[in-house]
Amino acid sequence: MSSEASMLVPTPPTIKRIERISPTLYEAAMKCTSRAAWLAGGDGKLVPPHPRALLGTGVHAVLERARAGGVAGTTEDEWRSGAERFFDEKMRQLFAATHPLLHAKFDGPDRLPFYNLFRARAAQMAADAAASLSGRAGHAIARSSGGGLAVEAALVSKDGRVAGRADVLDSANATVIDYKTGAAGDSDPVTESELRQLRLYAYLANQNGIAIARGVIERADRSRAEVPISAQDAAEEGRRALVVLDGYNQHAGKPFESGASPSPDACRFCPCIPFCEAFWRTAEPQWIGQCGTHVEGVVESVEGGELVSINLNATRGTGANGPAVVTRLSREWLTFSGAIPQPQQTVRVTDAAYVEESTAPAVFRADRVTTAVWTVRSQAP
Ligand code: SF4
């Protein structure tokens, strides 16, 4: 796969064998082997991340540092200031290394939507963690009275085939804690996916001689949800993870597409959508609610100055087929890595907003945060 990031649809990687599975990979592979293959070995720089995902990575880095005692200070104000400085520095590094489309859209990391909100959350969580570590008030982390608190504990199962890094492993309280950068949803306090991850961390802890009786999800909005985890539940999750690993490796050495299982649930938020042929072959307008608006079509004309509209004949994706226009595209987003799309070229517009589907042409509006326009290589079907 080319390592040069542009708006040409990337070539998908071949699926490579993996020797061990992590909780994150387990979740991806349960949905779709190809999605897991991208997570395990894809070049993430070829696809722009969602700005919130980038900010979430920054928050996680701050928290990891704070929980390891790496934020200097003795008062809450000092911890917060130290955490904010670290967040700013981390975000500069992450932003510099990310896909150039994000650079074309935003002048710097602090221009990303919700930057200050994520920064404030990171600082508060870091201050709570630092206070907890120093024995002061403001506990955000369950902490053992007699030691046994392991931060970002790297664990491997006895057979070496499952591995993971729990955010906090509190052996004295038989608790594993996973930190989430998003706020709690409206439904269950702990989702099915989060429960599977907690159980797998518990399995890893048990395999390393640490008994776990409960899992905790802590969120950046400072909410906390706890679930009991029995040794049997943990063992069963470990067994399922090995089955998923074996199933994954049956695709090793095969083309990316051989492992694709497109569905509205599997493809939701999948970073592979721009280059996943199986998605484009299978996606239907009914998927739009879960998967978002993604349209492939042949360009008929391009109009406008700084704000560009692309008229196209939509042929595949979650939008209705037929005449369509994609409006409010910044020229810079289209030209930073090459020429503007030309008539007869096939483009894929991902994560647009549907404005009007009942008219002809259907109208899609570009969203500054998420929309990307990809050009399909001419040899692609
Ligand atoms: S877009 Fe869907 S089918 Fe393709 S890799 Fe992602 S989850 Fe799998």
PDB file of C-alpha atoms in Angstrom, residues 20-228:
ATOM      1  CA  ARG A  20      -2.502 -12.461  19.449  1.00  0.00           C
ATOM      2  CA  ILE A  21      -5.763 -10.646  19.833  1.00  0.00           C
ATOM      3  CA  SER A  22      -6.462  -7.579  21.987  1.00  0.00           C
ATOM      4  CA  PRO A  23      -9.848  -6.430  23.333  1.00  0.00           C
ATOM      5  CA  THR A  24     -10.018  -3.700  20.664  1.00  0.00           C
ATOM      6  CA  LEU A  25      -9.139  -6.106  17.855  1.00  0.00           C
ATOM      7  CA  TYR A  26     -11.628  -8.623  19.247  1.00  0.00           C
ATOM      8  CA  GLU A  27     -14.431  -6.080  18.949  1.00  0.00           C
ATOM      9  CA  ALA A  28     -13.478  -5.166  15.397  1.00  0.00           C
ATOM     10  CA  ALA A  29     -13.055  -8.797  14.281  1.00  0.00           C
ATOM     11  CA  MET A  30     -16.440  -9.756  15.697  1.00  0.00           C
ATOM     12  CA  LYS A  31     -17.982  -7.230  13.325  1.00  0.00           C
ATOM     13  CA  CYS A  32     -15.805  -7.741  10.269  1.00  0.00           C
ATOM     14  CA  THR A  33     -12.453  -9.453   9.642  1.00  0.00           C
ATOM     15  CA  SER A  34     -11.407  -6.798   7.125  1.00  0.00           C
ATOM     16  CA  ARG A  35     -12.101  -4.001   9.580  1.00  0.00           C
ATOM     17  CA  ALA A  36      -9.906  -5.802  12.116  1.00  0.00           C
ATOM     18  CA  ALA A  37      -7.195  -6.288   9.483  1.00  0.00           C
ATOM     19  CA  TRP A  38      -7.089  -2.533   8.916  1.00  0.00           C
ATOM     20  CA  LEU A  39      -6.890  -1.929  12.652  1.00  0.00           C
ATOM     21  CA  ALA A  40      -4.115  -4.495  13.021  1.00  0.00           C
ATOM     22  CA  GLY A  41      -1.962  -3.543  10.058  1.00  0.00           C
ATOM     23  CA  GLY A  42      -3.429  -0.708   7.989  1.00  0.00           C
ATOM     24  CA  ASP A  43      -1.600   2.571   7.475  1.00  0.00           C
ATOM     25  CA  GLY A  44      -3.850   4.854   9.503  1.00  0.00           C
ATOM     26  CA  LYS A  45      -2.276   7.977   7.983  1.00  0.00           C
ATOM     27  CA  LEU A  46      -3.988   7.223   4.658  1.00  0.00           C
ATOM     28  CA  VAL A  47      -7.433   8.036   6.015  1.00  0.00           C
ATOM     29  CA  PRO A  48      -8.302  11.210   7.978  1.00  0.00           C
ATOM     30  CA  PRO A  49      -9.485  10.453  11.505  1.00  0.00           C
ATOM     31  CA  HIS A  50     -12.620  11.978  12.920  1.00  0.00           C
ATOM     32  CA  PRO A  51     -11.458  15.044  14.913  1.00  0.00           C
ATOM     33  CA  ARG A  52     -13.117  13.661  18.034  1.00  0.00           C
ATOM     34  CA  ALA A  53     -11.107  10.454  17.726  1.00  0.00           C
ATOM     35  CA  LEU A  54      -7.907  12.490  17.544  1.00  0.00           C
ATOM     36  CA  LEU A  55      -8.947  14.510  20.588  1.00  0.00           C
ATOM     37  CA  GLY A  56      -9.862  11.298  22.399  1.00  0.00           C
ATOM     38  CA  THR A  57      -6.357   9.966  21.775  1.00  0.00           C
ATOM     39  CA  GLY A  58      -4.976  13.158  23.300  1.00  0.00           C
ATOM     40  CA  VAL A  59      -7.198  12.831  26.383  1.00  0.00           C
ATOM     41  CA  HIS A  60      -6.158   9.218  26.832  1.00  0.00           C
ATOM     42  CA  ALA A  61      -2.482  10.156  26.658  1.00  0.00           C
ATOM     43  CA  VAL A  62      -2.956  12.794  29.350  1.00  0.00           C
ATOM     44  CA  LEU A  63      -4.762  10.395  31.602  1.00  0.00           C
ATOM     45  CA  GLU A  64      -2.153   7.687  31.097  1.00  0.00           C
ATOM     46  CA  ARG A  65       0.547  10.140  32.087  1.00  0.00           C
ATOM     47  CA  ALA A  66      -1.355  11.403  35.120  1.00  0.00           C
ATOM     48  CA  ARG A  67      -2.073   7.896  36.364  1.00  0.00           C
ATOM     49  CA  ALA A  68       1.616   7.082  36.070  1.00  0.00           C
ATOM     50  CA  GLY A  69       2.401  10.105  38.266  1.00  0.00           C
ATOM     51  CA  GLY A  70       3.834  12.062  35.343  1.00  0.00           C
ATOM     52  CA  VAL A  71       1.941  15.325  35.855  1.00  0.00           C
ATOM     53  CA  ALA A  72       3.966  17.666  38.052  1.00  0.00           C
ATOM     54  CA  GLY A  73       2.432  19.684  40.864  1.00  0.00           C
ATOM     55  CA  THR A  74       1.065  19.518  44.381  1.00  0.00           C
ATOM     56  CA  THR A  75      -2.244  21.366  44.023  1.00  0.00           C
ATOM     57  CA  GLU A  76      -5.256  20.848  41.786  1.00  0.00           C
ATOM     58  CA  ASP A  77      -4.476  24.042  39.855  1.00  0.00           C
ATOM     59  CA  GLU A  78      -0.914  22.888  39.199  1.00  0.00           C
ATOM     60  CA  TRP A  79      -2.030  19.444  38.063  1.00  0.00           C
ATOM     61  CA  ARG A  80      -4.628  20.968  35.763  1.00  0.00           C
ATOM     62  CA  SER A  81      -2.124  23.389  34.242  1.00  0.00           C
ATOM     63  CA  GLY A  82       0.427  20.609  33.749  1.00  0.00           C
ATOM     64  CA  ALA A  83      -2.172  18.379  32.139  1.00  0.00           C
ATOM     65  CA  GLU A  84      -3.312  21.178  29.809  1.00  0.00           C
ATOM     66  CA  ARG A  85       0.276  21.807  28.682  1.00  0.00           C
ATOM     67  CA  PHE A  86       0.784  18.117  28.047  1.00  0.00           C
ATOM     68  CA  PHE A  87      -2.512  17.889  26.147  1.00  0.00           C
ATOM     69  CA  ASP A  88      -1.533  20.844  23.934  1.00  0.00           C
ATOM     70  CA  GLU A  89       1.849  19.276  23.177  1.00  0.00           C
ATOM     71  CA  LYS A  90       0.372  15.838  22.505  1.00  0.00           C
ATOM     72  CA  MET A  91      -2.274  17.288  20.204  1.00  0.00           C
ATOM     73  CA  ARG A  92       0.382  19.198  18.239  1.00  0.00           C
ATOM     74  CA  GLN A  93       2.228  15.922  17.664  1.00  0.00           C
ATOM     75  CA  LEU A  94      -0.913  13.996  16.712  1.00  0.00           C
ATOM     76  CA  PHE A  95      -2.121  16.746  14.405  1.00  0.00           C
ATOM     77  CA  ALA A  96       1.243  17.055  12.660  1.00  0.00           C
ATOM     78  CA  ALA A  97       1.207  13.330  11.865  1.00  0.00           C
ATOM     79  CA  THR A  98      -2.385  13.098  10.700  1.00  0.00           C
ATOM     80  CA  HIS A  99      -3.883  13.040   7.200  1.00  0.00           C
ATOM     81  CA  PRO A 100      -3.382  16.316   5.263  1.00  0.00           C
ATOM     82  CA  LEU A 101      -7.120  16.745   4.686  1.00  0.00           C
ATOM     83  CA  LEU A 102      -7.376  17.723   8.341  1.00  0.00           C
ATOM     84  CA  HIS A 103      -4.635  20.321   7.768  1.00  0.00           C
ATOM     85  CA  ALA A 104      -6.597  21.692   4.803  1.00  0.00           C
ATOM     86  CA  LYS A 105      -9.677  22.039   6.979  1.00  0.00           C
ATOM     87  CA  PHE A 106      -8.175  23.271  10.252  1.00  0.00           C
ATOM     88  CA  ASP A 107      -5.255  25.652  10.832  1.00  0.00           C
ATOM     89  CA  GLY A 108      -4.092  23.788  13.916  1.00  0.00           C
ATOM     90  CA  PRO A 109      -5.220  21.254  16.509  1.00  0.00           C
ATOM     91  CA  ASP A 110      -6.751  23.968  18.677  1.00  0.00           C
ATOM     92  CA  ARG A 111      -9.125  24.771  15.798  1.00  0.00           C
ATOM     93  CA  LEU A 112     -10.684  21.304  15.963  1.00  0.00           C
ATOM     94  CA  PRO A 113     -14.307  21.425  17.174  1.00  0.00           C
ATOM     95  CA  PHE A 114     -14.601  20.843  20.935  1.00  0.00           C
ATOM     96  CA  TYR A 115     -10.829  21.202  21.472  1.00  0.00           C
ATOM     97  CA  ASN A 116     -11.305  23.240  24.650  1.00  0.00           C
ATOM     98  CA  LEU A 117     -13.965  20.893  25.982  1.00  0.00           C
ATOM     99  CA  PHE A 118     -11.695  17.853  25.559  1.00  0.00           C
ATOM    100  CA  ARG A 119      -8.751  19.804  27.009  1.00  0.00           C
ATOM    101  CA  ALA A 120     -10.783  20.767  30.076  1.00  0.00           C
ATOM    102  CA  ARG A 121     -12.007  17.193  30.536  1.00  0.00           C
ATOM    103  CA  ALA A 122      -8.465  15.873  30.235  1.00  0.00           C
ATOM    104  CA  ALA A 123      -7.200  18.386  32.782  1.00  0.00           C
ATOM    105  CA  GLN A 124      -9.960  17.558  35.265  1.00  0.00           C
ATOM    106  CA  MET A 125      -9.499  13.808  34.936  1.00  0.00           C
ATOM    107  CA  ALA A 126      -5.738  14.188  35.238  1.00  0.00           C
ATOM    108  CA  ALA A 127      -6.099  16.353  38.356  1.00  0.00           C
ATOM    109  CA  ASP A 128      -8.453  13.758  39.874  1.00  0.00           C
ATOM    110  CA  ALA A 129      -5.994  10.986  39.072  1.00  0.00           C
ATOM    111  CA  ALA A 130      -3.044  12.937  40.476  1.00  0.00           C
ATOM    112  CA  ALA A 131      -5.027  13.730  43.642  1.00  0.00           C
ATOM    113  CA  SER A 132      -5.935  10.086  44.021  1.00  0.00           C
ATOM    114  CA  LEU A 133      -2.328   9.003  43.587  1.00  0.00           C
ATOM    115  CA  SER A 134      -1.132  11.483  46.178  1.00  0.00           C
ATOM    116  CA  GLY A 135      -3.771  10.392  48.671  1.00  0.00           C
ATOM    117  CA  ARG A 136      -5.748  13.606  48.470  1.00  0.00           C
ATOM    118  CA  ALA A 137      -9.443  14.163  47.951  1.00  0.00           C
ATOM    119  CA  GLY A 138     -11.129  14.067  44.566  1.00  0.00           C
ATOM    120  CA  HIS A 139     -10.974  10.379  43.767  1.00  0.00           C
ATOM    121  CA  ALA A 140     -11.677   9.441  40.199  1.00  0.00           C
ATOM    122  CA  ILE A 141      -9.838   6.132  40.384  1.00  0.00           C
ATOM    123  CA  ALA A 142     -10.677   3.263  42.650  1.00  0.00           C
ATOM    124  CA  ARG A 143      -7.525   2.808  44.640  1.00  0.00           C
ATOM    125  CA  SER A 144      -6.434  -0.062  46.772  1.00  0.00           C
ATOM    126  CA  SER A 145      -5.725   0.558  50.402  1.00  0.00           C
ATOM    127  CA  GLY A 146      -2.797  -1.818  50.452  1.00  0.00           C
ATOM    128  CA  GLY A 147      -1.238  -1.138  47.063  1.00  0.00           C
ATOM    129  CA  GLY A 148      -1.946  -3.285  44.033  1.00  0.00           C
ATOM    130  CA  LEU A 149      -2.917  -0.444  41.705  1.00  0.00           C
ATOM    131  CA  ALA A 150      -1.436  -1.036  38.269  1.00  0.00           C
ATOM    132  CA  VAL A 151      -1.788   1.707  35.671  1.00  0.00           C
ATOM    133  CA  GLU A 152      -1.935   0.825  31.957  1.00  0.00           C
ATOM    134  CA  ALA A 153      -1.106  -2.747  32.927  1.00  0.00           C
ATOM    135  CA  ALA A 154       0.098  -4.788  29.931  1.00  0.00           C
ATOM    136  CA  LEU A 155      -1.177  -8.351  30.278  1.00  0.00           C
ATOM    137  CA  VAL A 156      -0.690 -11.478  28.176  1.00  0.00           C
ATOM    138  CA  SER A 157      -2.570 -14.757  28.556  1.00  0.00           C
ATOM    139  CA  LYS A 158      -0.660 -17.918  29.458  1.00  0.00           C
ATOM    140  CA  ASP A 159      -0.766 -19.187  25.886  1.00  0.00           C
ATOM    141  CA  GLY A 160       0.353 -15.780  24.571  1.00  0.00           C
ATOM    142  CA  ARG A 161      -2.643 -15.483  22.245  1.00  0.00           C
ATOM    143  CA  VAL A 162      -4.605 -12.755  24.052  1.00  0.00           C
ATOM    144  CA  ALA A 163      -3.018  -9.487  25.130  1.00  0.00           C
ATOM    145  CA  GLY A 164      -4.297  -6.163  26.360  1.00  0.00           C
ATOM    146  CA  ARG A 165      -3.517  -3.097  28.381  1.00  0.00           C
ATOM    147  CA  ALA A 166      -6.093  -2.368  31.067  1.00  0.00           C
ATOM    148  CA  ASP A 167      -6.255   1.303  32.025  1.00  0.00           C
ATOM    149  CA  VAL A 168      -6.204   0.457  35.722  1.00  0.00           C
ATOM    150  CA  LEU A 169      -5.933  -2.918  37.407  1.00  0.00           C
ATOM    151  CA  ASP A 170      -6.757  -2.656  41.099  1.00  0.00           C
ATOM    152  CA  SER A 171      -5.885  -6.097  42.474  1.00  0.00           C
ATOM    153  CA  ALA A 172      -6.655  -5.227  46.101  1.00  0.00           C
ATOM    154  CA  ASN A 173     -10.223  -4.356  45.147  1.00  0.00           C
ATOM    155  CA  ALA A 174     -10.478  -7.056  42.418  1.00  0.00           C
ATOM    156  CA  THR A 175     -11.439  -4.344  39.934  1.00  0.00           C
ATOM    157  CA  VAL A 176     -10.497  -3.533  36.369  1.00  0.00           C
ATOM    158  CA  ILE A 177     -11.160   0.021  35.147  1.00  0.00           C
ATOM    159  CA  ASP A 178     -11.467   1.132  31.539  1.00  0.00           C
ATOM    160  CA  TYR A 179     -11.502   4.782  30.671  1.00  0.00           C
ATOM    161  CA  LYS A 180     -13.695   6.153  27.840  1.00  0.00           C
ATOM    162  CA  THR A 181     -13.240   9.594  26.374  1.00  0.00           C
ATOM    163  CA  GLY A 182     -16.899   9.976  25.349  1.00  0.00           C
ATOM    164  CA  ALA A 183     -19.909  10.724  27.529  1.00  0.00           C
ATOM    165  CA  ALA A 184     -22.407   8.054  28.627  1.00  0.00           C
ATOM    166  CA  GLY A 185     -25.130   7.138  26.137  1.00  0.00           C
ATOM    167  CA  ASP A 186     -28.849   7.291  26.778  1.00  0.00           C
ATOM    168  CA  SER A 187     -29.319   3.530  27.119  1.00  0.00           C
ATOM    169  CA  ASP A 188     -27.269   1.098  29.204  1.00  0.00           C
ATOM    170  CA  PRO A 189     -24.602   2.537  31.520  1.00  0.00           C
ATOM    171  CA  VAL A 190     -22.221  -0.110  30.129  1.00  0.00           C
ATOM    172  CA  THR A 191     -22.662  -1.206  26.516  1.00  0.00           C
ATOM    173  CA  GLU A 192     -22.393  -4.819  25.339  1.00  0.00           C
ATOM    174  CA  SER A 193     -19.129  -3.988  23.661  1.00  0.00           C
ATOM    175  CA  GLU A 194     -17.704  -2.371  26.810  1.00  0.00           C
ATOM    176  CA  LEU A 195     -18.806  -5.367  28.877  1.00  0.00           C
ATOM    177  CA  ARG A 196     -16.984  -7.746  26.522  1.00  0.00           C
ATOM    178  CA  GLN A 197     -13.838  -5.643  26.819  1.00  0.00           C
ATOM    179  CA  LEU A 198     -14.021  -5.581  30.629  1.00  0.00           C
ATOM    180  CA  ARG A 199     -14.525  -9.346  30.718  1.00  0.00           C
ATOM    181  CA  LEU A 200     -11.546  -9.882  28.464  1.00  0.00           C
ATOM    182  CA  TYR A 201      -9.371  -7.701  30.702  1.00  0.00           C
ATOM    183  CA  ALA A 202     -10.631  -9.745  33.650  1.00  0.00           C
ATOM    184  CA  TYR A 203      -9.683 -12.941  31.767  1.00  0.00           C
ATOM    185  CA  LEU A 204      -6.184 -11.563  31.219  1.00  0.00           C
ATOM    186  CA  ALA A 205      -5.875 -10.566  34.863  1.00  0.00           C
ATOM    187  CA  ASN A 206      -7.065 -13.997  36.007  1.00  0.00           C
ATOM    188  CA  GLN A 207      -4.544 -15.642  33.683  1.00  0.00           C
ATOM    189  CA  ASN A 208      -1.859 -13.630  35.471  1.00  0.00           C
ATOM    190  CA  GLY A 209      -2.977 -14.695  38.929  1.00  0.00           C
ATOM    191  CA  ILE A 210      -5.034 -11.579  39.711  1.00  0.00           C
ATOM    192  CA  ALA A 211      -8.635 -12.252  40.735  1.00  0.00           C
ATOM    193  CA  ILE A 212     -11.184  -9.809  39.332  1.00  0.00           C
ATOM    194  CA  ALA A 213     -14.758  -9.512  40.556  1.00  0.00           C
ATOM    195  CA  ARG A 214     -15.946  -6.328  38.870  1.00  0.00           C
ATOM    196  CA  GLY A 215     -15.345  -4.013  35.960  1.00  0.00           C
ATOM    197  CA  VAL A 216     -15.725  -0.247  35.913  1.00  0.00           C
ATOM    198  CA  ILE A 217     -16.218   2.173  33.025  1.00  0.00           C
ATOM    199  CA  GLU A 218     -15.133   5.726  33.807  1.00  0.00           C
ATOM    200  CA  ARG A 219     -16.054   8.395  31.309  1.00  0.00           C
ATOM    201  CA  ALA A 220     -14.709  11.829  30.573  1.00  0.00           C
ATOM    202  CA  ASP A 221     -17.970  13.349  31.847  1.00  0.00           C
ATOM    203  CA  ARG A 222     -16.903  11.867  35.240  1.00  0.00           C
ATOM    204  CA  SER A 223     -19.686   9.287  35.263  1.00  0.00           C
ATOM    205  CA  ARG A 224     -18.800   5.837  36.587  1.00  0.00           C
ATOM    206  CA  ALA A 225     -20.570   2.515  35.956  1.00  0.00           C
ATOM    207  CA  GLU A 226     -19.738  -0.779  37.640  1.00  0.00           C
ATOM    208  CA  VAL A 227     -20.616  -4.353  36.602  1.00  0.00           C
ATOM    209  CA  PRO A 228     -19.897  -7.667  38.357  1.00  0.00           C
TER     210      PRO A 228
END
